[in-house]
Amino acid sequence: MTRLIYLDYAATTPILPEISQAIIRCFSIEGDFGNPASQSHHYGWDAAQHITASRQHVADLIHATPQEIIWTSGATESNNLAIKGTLDHYKNQNKHIITSKIEHKAVLDTCAELESLGFEVTYLQPELGTGVIHPEQVEQAIQPNTVLISLMMVNNEIGTLTDIQTIGQIAHQHKIIFHVDAAQAAGKAFIDVQAMHIDLLSLSAHKIYGPKGIGALYVRREVQKQIKTQIHGGGHEQGLRSGTLATHQIVGMGEACRLAKISLVKEQQRIQKLRNQFLAGLQALTPVQLNGHPTAHVANYLNVSFLGEQADAILSAIKQVAAVSSGSACNSHHATPSHVLNALGVTEELAANTVRFSFGIYTNEENIKDLITELKTFLRSSKKAVRFSFS
């Protein structure tokens, strides 16, 4: 079986070889397999040193301090800890949260749960077509009882960037805790939690060529005492998240963050060229509609709706050649249209003919040319078939 061209990096990324090797060294008796909490022998000391180094790598990527990095099982847990941990202090107090209609389900479902407990949530409407959340929208939505703003930096379906720095300034001025889901932003966009006035920031390793099952939550030192623990048992991670630390996964995430920081600028430039080339190739072949902002985006994502009578057939042709997504991986098992596209004003019919292409480190010019060539061949053959049917 011929392997498909992988263009679904937004769903997950392969682990880089050097990261795999670092992970493997933490498994065996000859390696650093010890429990980092065991401080009576060198097995535990060695593992703890790896944890410390990895925490520093994550902190360096987002311009934080190591003491502000809390290990979690992934961005979903980080989002839950950030939002529920903040709001747990305000039970039965009718407090208010601001988020948007195009957040990841880990945020939307958490906010829906809090609504059922009596909290009020404002879901901001993004700009139609682009998905932009404007800072003035956020400021206008603030109420006297607003305690949390939760917005993603890069949308996981369309790649649109949010003006986090301006929104962070607004939150800071109003003394509101600001949470950012940066699962799709890390390694793709510059992040400085200090300059951006971010209090809580969610990260995931498997979006940046690290292992699945590990993530982190940045918690600004000044707000750590305001976050209520969600997983109890041992008081690990500044008392915010108990559980034996998975040294191998943490080492993998640390290495992924270290490498991401080094390659960010050049990799974005390289992928942007491929994205431009691919979009131009699609537009030359068939009518398409771009979903997302034309310039305020990371290079890695391209979300397009195919127009015209052949749209459904073109989608089928693409999926025979490339591994792509019709939405976010978390929602791909649902038959309903993407909530992101719906919020952007994309019709249900058009949403059904939409593809998210996402590019990564192994994407090259040959992949782009091969996919465009396959589509050209398909369109030529379909035109011949139409002519034949009328002859």
mmCIF file of N, CA, C and O in Angstrom, residues 174-229:
data_model
loop_
_atom_site.group_PDB
_atom_site.id
_atom_site.type_symbol
_atom_site.label_atom_id
_atom_site.label_comp_id
_atom_site.label_asym_id
_atom_site.label_seq_id
_atom_site.Cartn_x
_atom_site.Cartn_y
_atom_site.Cartn_z
ATOM 1 N N HIS A 174 -7.616 45.430 33.852
ATOM 2 C CA HIS A 174 -8.850 45.173 34.591
ATOM 3 C C HIS A 174 -8.666 44.150 35.714
ATOM 4 O O HIS A 174 -9.647 43.762 36.355
ATOM 5 N N LYS A 175 -7.419 43.708 35.915
ATOM 6 C CA LYS A 175 -7.089 42.734 36.964
ATOM 7 C C LYS A 175 -7.901 41.452 36.822
ATOM 8 O O LYS A 175 -8.433 40.901 37.798
ATOM 9 N N ILE A 176 -7.964 40.980 35.558
ATOM 10 C CA ILE A 176 -8.663 39.736 35.233
ATOM 11 C C ILE A 176 -7.614 38.686 34.846
ATOM 12 O O ILE A 176 -6.681 38.974 34.099
ATOM 13 N N ILE A 177 -7.760 37.465 35.343
ATOM 14 C CA ILE A 177 -6.827 36.388 34.997
ATOM 15 C C ILE A 177 -6.991 36.046 33.517
ATOM 16 O O ILE A 177 -8.110 35.893 33.012
ATOM 17 N N PHE A 178 -5.860 35.922 32.826
ATOM 18 C CA PHE A 178 -5.858 35.691 31.388
ATOM 19 C C PHE A 178 -5.243 34.333 31.088
ATOM 20 O O PHE A 178 -4.069 34.097 31.372
ATOM 21 N N HIS A 179 -6.042 33.443 30.509
ATOM 22 C CA HIS A 179 -5.593 32.111 30.107
ATOM 23 C C HIS A 179 -5.513 32.014 28.590
ATOM 24 O O HIS A 179 -6.425 32.460 27.886
ATOM 25 N N VAL A 180 -4.430 31.432 28.098
ATOM 26 C CA VAL A 180 -4.227 31.266 26.660
ATOM 27 C C VAL A 180 -3.970 29.795 26.349
ATOM 28 O O VAL A 180 -3.089 29.171 26.945
ATOM 29 N N ASP A 181 -4.743 29.254 25.420
ATOM 30 C CA ASP A 181 -4.491 27.910 24.896
ATOM 31 C C ASP A 181 -3.486 28.070 23.758
ATOM 32 O O ASP A 181 -3.813 28.580 22.688
ATOM 33 N N ALA A 182 -2.249 27.635 24.002
ATOM 34 C CA ALA A 182 -1.176 27.802 23.013
ATOM 35 C C ALA A 182 -0.737 26.469 22.423
ATOM 36 O O ALA A 182 0.380 26.355 21.911
ATOM 37 N N ALA A 183 -1.617 25.474 22.472
ATOM 38 C CA ALA A 183 -1.249 24.148 21.956
ATOM 39 C C ALA A 183 -0.810 24.208 20.498
ATOM 40 O O ALA A 183 0.126 23.517 20.088
ATOM 41 N N GLN A 184 -1.494 25.049 19.692
ATOM 42 C CA GLN A 184 -1.162 25.137 18.276
ATOM 43 C C GLN A 184 -0.224 26.304 17.975
ATOM 44 O O GLN A 184 0.167 26.489 16.823
ATOM 45 N N ALA A 185 0.139 27.059 18.981
ATOM 46 C CA ALA A 185 1.007 28.221 18.768
ATOM 47 C C ALA A 185 2.469 27.940 19.088
ATOM 48 O O ALA A 185 3.375 28.488 18.453
ATOM 49 N N ALA A 186 2.716 27.085 20.071
ATOM 50 C CA ALA A 186 4.081 26.802 20.492
ATOM 51 C C ALA A 186 4.903 26.271 19.324
ATOM 52 O O ALA A 186 4.463 25.384 18.588
ATOM 53 N N GLY A 187 6.082 26.833 19.136
ATOM 54 C CA GLY A 187 6.954 26.417 18.048
ATOM 55 C C GLY A 187 6.604 27.013 16.705
ATOM 56 O O GLY A 187 7.324 26.820 15.723
ATOM 57 N N LYS A 188 5.493 27.756 16.655
ATOM 58 C CA LYS A 188 5.046 28.361 15.398
ATOM 59 C C LYS A 188 4.922 29.878 15.499
ATOM 60 O O LYS A 188 5.050 30.581 14.507
ATOM 61 N N ALA A 189 4.647 30.361 16.697
ATOM 62 C CA ALA A 189 4.507 31.800 16.937
ATOM 63 C C ALA A 189 5.339 32.177 18.157
ATOM 64 O O ALA A 189 5.499 31.380 19.085
ATOM 65 N N PHE A 190 5.851 33.397 18.157
ATOM 66 C CA PHE A 190 6.642 33.887 19.282
ATOM 67 C C PHE A 190 5.746 34.048 20.503
ATOM 68 O O PHE A 190 4.650 34.606 20.421
ATOM 69 N N ILE A 191 6.195 33.529 21.641
ATOM 70 C CA ILE A 191 5.426 33.612 22.879
ATOM 71 C C ILE A 191 6.306 34.188 23.979
ATOM 72 O O ILE A 191 7.389 33.659 24.246
ATOM 73 N N ASP A 192 5.830 35.254 24.593
ATOM 74 C CA ASP A 192 6.499 35.830 25.757
ATOM 75 C C ASP A 192 5.420 36.103 26.790
ATOM 76 O O ASP A 192 4.687 37.094 26.698
ATOM 77 N N VAL A 193 5.298 35.208 27.758
ATOM 78 C CA VAL A 193 4.201 35.324 28.723
ATOM 79 C C VAL A 193 4.295 36.586 29.562
ATOM 80 O O VAL A 193 3.264 37.082 30.050
ATOM 81 N N GLN A 194 5.506 37.121 29.713
ATOM 82 C CA GLN A 194 5.659 38.348 30.484
ATOM 83 C C GLN A 194 5.168 39.557 29.685
ATOM 84 O O GLN A 194 4.320 40.319 30.151
ATOM 85 N N ALA A 195 5.690 39.714 28.489
ATOM 86 C CA ALA A 195 5.319 40.855 27.649
ATOM 87 C C ALA A 195 3.842 40.814 27.255
ATOM 88 O O ALA A 195 3.213 41.860 27.050
ATOM 89 N N MET A 196 3.276 39.608 27.155
ATOM 90 C CA MET A 196 1.891 39.453 26.725
ATOM 91 C C MET A 196 0.905 39.436 27.888
ATOM 92 O O MET A 196 -0.293 39.263 27.679
ATOM 93 N N HIS A 197 1.403 39.584 29.116
ATOM 94 C CA HIS A 197 0.550 39.629 30.317
ATOM 95 C C HIS A 197 -0.317 38.378 30.441
ATOM 96 O O HIS A 197 -1.493 38.451 30.799
ATOM 97 N N ILE A 198 0.275 37.223 30.135
ATOM 98 C CA ILE A 198 -0.439 35.952 30.234
ATOM 99 C C ILE A 198 -0.252 35.382 31.630
ATOM 100 O O ILE A 198 0.855 35.325 32.151
ATOM 101 N N ASP A 199 -1.343 34.948 32.257
ATOM 102 C CA ASP A 199 -1.283 34.360 33.596
ATOM 103 C C ASP A 199 -1.221 32.839 33.545
ATOM 104 O O ASP A 199 -0.591 32.207 34.399
ATOM 105 N N LEU A 200 -1.913 32.254 32.576
ATOM 106 C CA LEU A 200 -1.989 30.795 32.430
ATOM 107 C C LEU A 200 -1.855 30.463 30.953
ATOM 108 O O LEU A 200 -2.493 31.107 30.108
ATOM 109 N N LEU A 201 -1.045 29.443 30.616
ATOM 110 C CA LEU A 201 -0.844 29.109 29.210
ATOM 111 C C LEU A 201 -0.703 27.603 29.058
ATOM 112 O O LEU A 201 0.110 26.967 29.736
ATOM 113 N N SER A 202 -1.518 27.024 28.178
ATOM 114 C CA SER A 202 -1.554 25.572 27.977
ATOM 115 C C SER A 202 -0.673 25.151 26.812
ATOM 116 O O SER A 202 -0.692 25.789 25.747
ATOM 117 N N LEU A 203 0.059 24.044 27.016
ATOM 118 C CA LEU A 203 0.972 23.526 25.996
ATOM 119 C C LEU A 203 0.792 22.023 25.837
ATOM 120 O O LEU A 203 0.361 21.332 26.768
ATOM 121 N N SER A 204 1.149 21.526 24.659
ATOM 122 C CA SER A 204 1.056 20.094 24.365
ATOM 123 C C SER A 204 2.301 19.659 23.607
ATOM 124 O O SER A 204 2.709 20.309 22.639
ATOM 125 N N ALA A 205 2.895 18.532 24.013
ATOM 126 C CA ALA A 205 4.142 18.071 23.381
ATOM 127 C C ALA A 205 3.919 17.504 21.991
ATOM 128 O O ALA A 205 4.741 17.694 21.093
ATOM 129 N N HIS A 206 2.806 16.788 21.791
ATOM 130 C CA HIS A 206 2.668 16.055 20.527
ATOM 131 C C HIS A 206 2.320 16.954 19.333
ATOM 132 O O HIS A 206 2.269 16.484 18.199
ATOM 133 N N LYS A 207 2.130 18.247 19.575
ATOM 134 C CA LYS A 207 1.946 19.189 18.473
ATOM 135 C C LYS A 207 3.278 19.751 17.983
ATOM 136 O O LYS A 207 3.327 20.436 16.958
ATOM 137 N N ILE A 208 4.367 19.463 18.730
ATOM 138 C CA ILE A 208 5.679 20.008 18.359
ATOM 139 C C ILE A 208 6.727 18.892 18.303
ATOM 140 O O ILE A 208 7.868 19.071 18.721
ATOM 141 N N TYR A 209 6.305 17.702 17.817
ATOM 142 C CA TYR A 209 7.211 16.579 17.557
ATOM 143 C C TYR A 209 7.686 15.884 18.830
ATOM 144 O O TYR A 209 8.702 15.194 18.826
ATOM 145 N N GLY A 210 6.931 16.050 19.906
ATOM 146 C CA GLY A 210 7.196 15.327 21.134
ATOM 147 C C GLY A 210 6.178 14.212 21.313
ATOM 148 O O GLY A 210 5.339 13.962 20.449
ATOM 149 N N PRO A 211 6.216 13.522 22.445
ATOM 150 C CA PRO A 211 5.311 12.389 22.673
ATOM 151 C C PRO A 211 3.898 12.827 23.066
ATOM 152 O O PRO A 211 3.697 13.926 23.572
ATOM 153 N N LYS A 212 2.946 11.944 22.820
ATOM 154 C CA LYS A 212 1.576 12.159 23.291
ATOM 155 C C LYS A 212 1.514 11.874 24.790
ATOM 156 O O LYS A 212 2.350 11.174 25.344
ATOM 157 N N GLY A 213 0.501 12.427 25.433
ATOM 158 C CA GLY A 213 0.291 12.141 26.839
ATOM 159 C C GLY A 213 1.050 13.031 27.800
ATOM 160 O O GLY A 213 1.053 12.777 29.002
ATOM 161 N N ILE A 214 1.671 14.086 27.288
ATOM 162 C CA ILE A 214 2.393 15.007 28.165
ATOM 163 C C ILE A 214 2.164 16.440 27.691
ATOM 164 O O ILE A 214 2.157 16.716 26.483
ATOM 165 N N GLY A 215 1.953 17.314 28.623
ATOM 166 C CA GLY A 215 1.765 18.732 28.330
ATOM 167 C C GLY A 215 2.212 19.544 29.525
ATOM 168 O O GLY A 215 2.802 19.012 30.474
ATOM 169 N N ALA A 216 1.934 20.806 29.487
ATOM 170 C CA ALA A 216 2.311 21.670 30.605
ATOM 171 C C ALA A 216 1.347 22.836 30.705
ATOM 172 O O ALA A 216 0.718 23.224 29.711
ATOM 173 N N LEU A 217 1.236 23.358 31.899
ATOM 174 C CA LEU A 217 0.489 24.590 32.122
ATOM 175 C C LEU A 217 1.443 25.588 32.764
ATOM 176 O O LEU A 217 2.001 25.322 33.840
ATOM 177 N N TYR A 218 1.645 26.696 32.078
ATOM 178 C CA TYR A 218 2.364 27.808 32.697
ATOM 179 C C TYR A 218 1.414 28.504 33.657
ATOM 180 O O TYR A 218 0.272 28.837 33.294
ATOM 181 N N VAL A 219 1.858 28.681 34.894
ATOM 182 C CA VAL A 219 1.068 29.396 35.900
ATOM 183 C C VAL A 219 1.946 30.510 36.474
ATOM 184 O O VAL A 219 2.947 30.235 37.149
ATOM 185 N N ARG A 220 1.587 31.735 36.159
ATOM 186 C CA ARG A 220 2.356 32.870 36.673
ATOM 187 C C ARG A 220 2.488 32.767 38.190
ATOM 188 O O ARG A 220 1.515 32.456 38.894
ATOM 189 N N ARG A 221 3.674 33.017 38.673
ATOM 190 C CA ARG A 221 3.963 32.842 40.101
ATOM 191 C C ARG A 221 2.955 33.577 40.971
ATOM 192 O O ARG A 221 2.517 33.075 42.017
ATOM 193 N N GLU A 222 2.562 34.775 40.551
ATOM 194 C CA GLU A 222 1.663 35.598 41.378
ATOM 195 C C GLU A 222 0.251 35.015 41.488
ATOM 196 O O GLU A 222 -0.499 35.396 42.400
ATOM 197 N N VAL A 223 -0.129 34.130 40.564
ATOM 198 C CA VAL A 223 -1.495 33.598 40.617
ATOM 199 C C VAL A 223 -1.539 32.139 41.062
ATOM 200 O O VAL A 223 -2.619 31.558 41.139
ATOM 201 N N GLN A 224 -0.388 31.542 41.367
ATOM 202 C CA GLN A 224 -0.373 30.118 41.715
ATOM 203 C C GLN A 224 -1.246 29.804 42.920
ATOM 204 O O GLN A 224 -1.903 28.759 42.965
ATOM 205 N N LYS A 225 -1.303 30.692 43.876
ATOM 206 C CA LYS A 225 -2.119 30.443 45.068
ATOM 207 C C LYS A 225 -3.611 30.598 44.795
ATOM 208 O O LYS A 225 -4.449 30.213 45.624
ATOM 209 N N GLN A 226 -3.947 31.175 43.611
ATOM 210 C CA GLN A 226 -5.363 31.365 43.268
ATOM 211 C C GLN A 226 -5.925 30.188 42.481
ATOM 212 O O GLN A 226 -7.127 30.148 42.217
ATOM 213 N N ILE A 227 -5.066 29.246 42.064
ATOM 214 C CA ILE A 227 -5.508 28.103 41.269
ATOM 215 C C ILE A 227 -5.735 26.914 42.190
ATOM 216 O O ILE A 227 -4.819 26.487 42.903
ATOM 217 N N LYS A 228 -6.940 26.373 42.165
ATOM 218 C CA LYS A 228 -7.267 25.254 43.040
ATOM 219 C C LYS A 228 -6.927 23.932 42.359
ATOM 220 O O LYS A 228 -7.286 23.700 41.207
ATOM 221 N N THR A 229 -6.240 23.075 43.081
ATOM 222 C CA THR A 229 -5.821 21.770 42.565
ATOM 223 C C THR A 229 -7.015 20.952 42.098
ATOM 224 O O THR A 229 -8.068 20.933 42.743
#
